[in-house]
Amino acid sequence: MSEPTIFKRILDGEIPADVVYEDDQCLAFHDVAPQAPVHILVIPKKEIVSIEHLSEEDEQLVGHIFLVIQKIARDQGLANDGYRVICNCGKGGGQTVFHLHYHLMGGRDLPWPPG
Ligand code: AMP
């Protein structure tokens, strides 16, 4: 069996995280190496590797996660100035932790393209 990802270990309470939101479907916590004043990761509790591994049964879950992202962004005071949501998919897409996650970033100007 493959090793649990670092995010699975956070979900299992083996590794601490600075949690900002939790419900029955997802968990959100501060990124350990923030790239912006606000940099929060939102992950499903269900073990899904990446966007590529989503199926139709995950449709409600993904919609729910986006509403949670919206709520956190508002709570963090990002709604007025705007924010960015990133989901890296696969090694070539910059994904390093293979448990689906969304980066919520804000609190500074975010140039486009991101590079
Ligand atoms: P990605 O490159 O899209 O897979 O993003 C993985 C993110 O997880 C990176 O921004 C890391 O800084 C972050 N990260 C890795 N380990 C932890 C951890 N233990 N707690 C919080 N964030 C983490």
PDB file of C-alpha atoms and ligand atoms in Angstrom, residues 6-7 10 29-33 39 41 88 94-97 101 103, ligand 1:
ATOM      1  CA  ILE A   6       0.623  14.553   4.367  1.00  0.00           C
ATOM      2  CA  PHE A   7      -2.965  15.822   4.023  1.00  0.00           C
ATOM      3  CA  ILE A  10      -3.572  15.916   8.875  1.00  0.00           C
ATOM      4  CA  PHE A  29      -5.986  25.130   7.049  1.00  0.00           C
ATOM      5  CA  HIS A  30      -3.161  27.614   6.553  1.00  0.00           C
ATOM      6  CA  ASP A  31      -0.450  26.590   4.092  1.00  0.00           C
ATOM      7  CA  VAL A  32       2.804  25.877   5.932  1.00  0.00           C
ATOM      8  CA  ALA A  33       4.777  27.893   3.356  1.00  0.00           C
ATOM      9  CA  HIS A  39      -2.757  31.287   1.800  1.00  0.00           C
ATOM     10  CA  LEU A  41      -5.647  25.087   1.568  1.00  0.00           C
ATOM     11  CA  ASN A  88      -2.598  22.132  -9.367  1.00  0.00           C
ATOM     12  CA  GLY A  94       2.837  21.707 -10.068  1.00  0.00           C
ATOM     13  CA  GLN A  95       1.040  19.307  -7.736  1.00  0.00           C
ATOM     14  CA  THR A  96       3.286  18.012  -4.951  1.00  0.00           C
ATOM     15  CA  VAL A  97       0.727  16.604  -2.507  1.00  0.00           C
ATOM     16  CA  HIS A 101      -6.634  20.607  -2.661  1.00  0.00           C
ATOM     17  CA  HIS A 103      -5.132  27.030  -2.731  1.00  0.00           C
TER      18      HIS A 103
HETATM   19  P1  AMP B   1       0.702  21.649  -4.423  1.00  0.00           P
HETATM   20  O1  AMP B   1       2.096  22.018  -4.892  1.00  0.00           O
HETATM   21  O2  AMP B   1      -0.395  22.283  -5.203  1.00  0.00           O
HETATM   22  O3  AMP B   1       0.548  20.141  -4.301  1.00  0.00           O
HETATM   23  O4  AMP B   1       0.569  22.280  -2.984  1.00  0.00           O
HETATM   24  C1  AMP B   1       0.923  21.623  -1.798  1.00  0.00           C
HETATM   25  C2  AMP B   1       0.942  22.677  -0.733  1.00  0.00           C
HETATM   26  O5  AMP B   1       0.915  22.021   0.522  1.00  0.00           O
HETATM   27  C3  AMP B   1       2.188  23.569  -0.741  1.00  0.00           C
HETATM   28  O6  AMP B   1       1.793  24.923  -0.889  1.00  0.00           O
HETATM   29  C4  AMP B   1       2.838  23.291   0.613  1.00  0.00           C
HETATM   30  O7  AMP B   1       3.421  24.431   1.177  1.00  0.00           O
HETATM   31  C5  AMP B   1       1.652  22.801   1.428  1.00  0.00           C
HETATM   32  N1  AMP B   1       1.974  21.942   2.552  1.00  0.00           N
HETATM   33  C6  AMP B   1       2.802  20.860   2.566  1.00  0.00           C
HETATM   34  N2  AMP B   1       2.822  20.294   3.792  1.00  0.00           N
HETATM   35  C7  AMP B   1       1.973  21.022   4.558  1.00  0.00           C
HETATM   36  C8  AMP B   1       1.558  20.933   5.925  1.00  0.00           C
HETATM   37  N3  AMP B   1       2.007  19.996   6.751  1.00  0.00           N
HETATM   38  N4  AMP B   1       0.672  21.870   6.384  1.00  0.00           N
HETATM   39  C9  AMP B   1       0.196  22.835   5.571  1.00  0.00           C
HETATM   40  N5  AMP B   1       0.552  22.959   4.282  1.00  0.00           N
HETATM   41  C10 AMP B   1       1.434  22.063   3.772  1.00  0.00           C
END
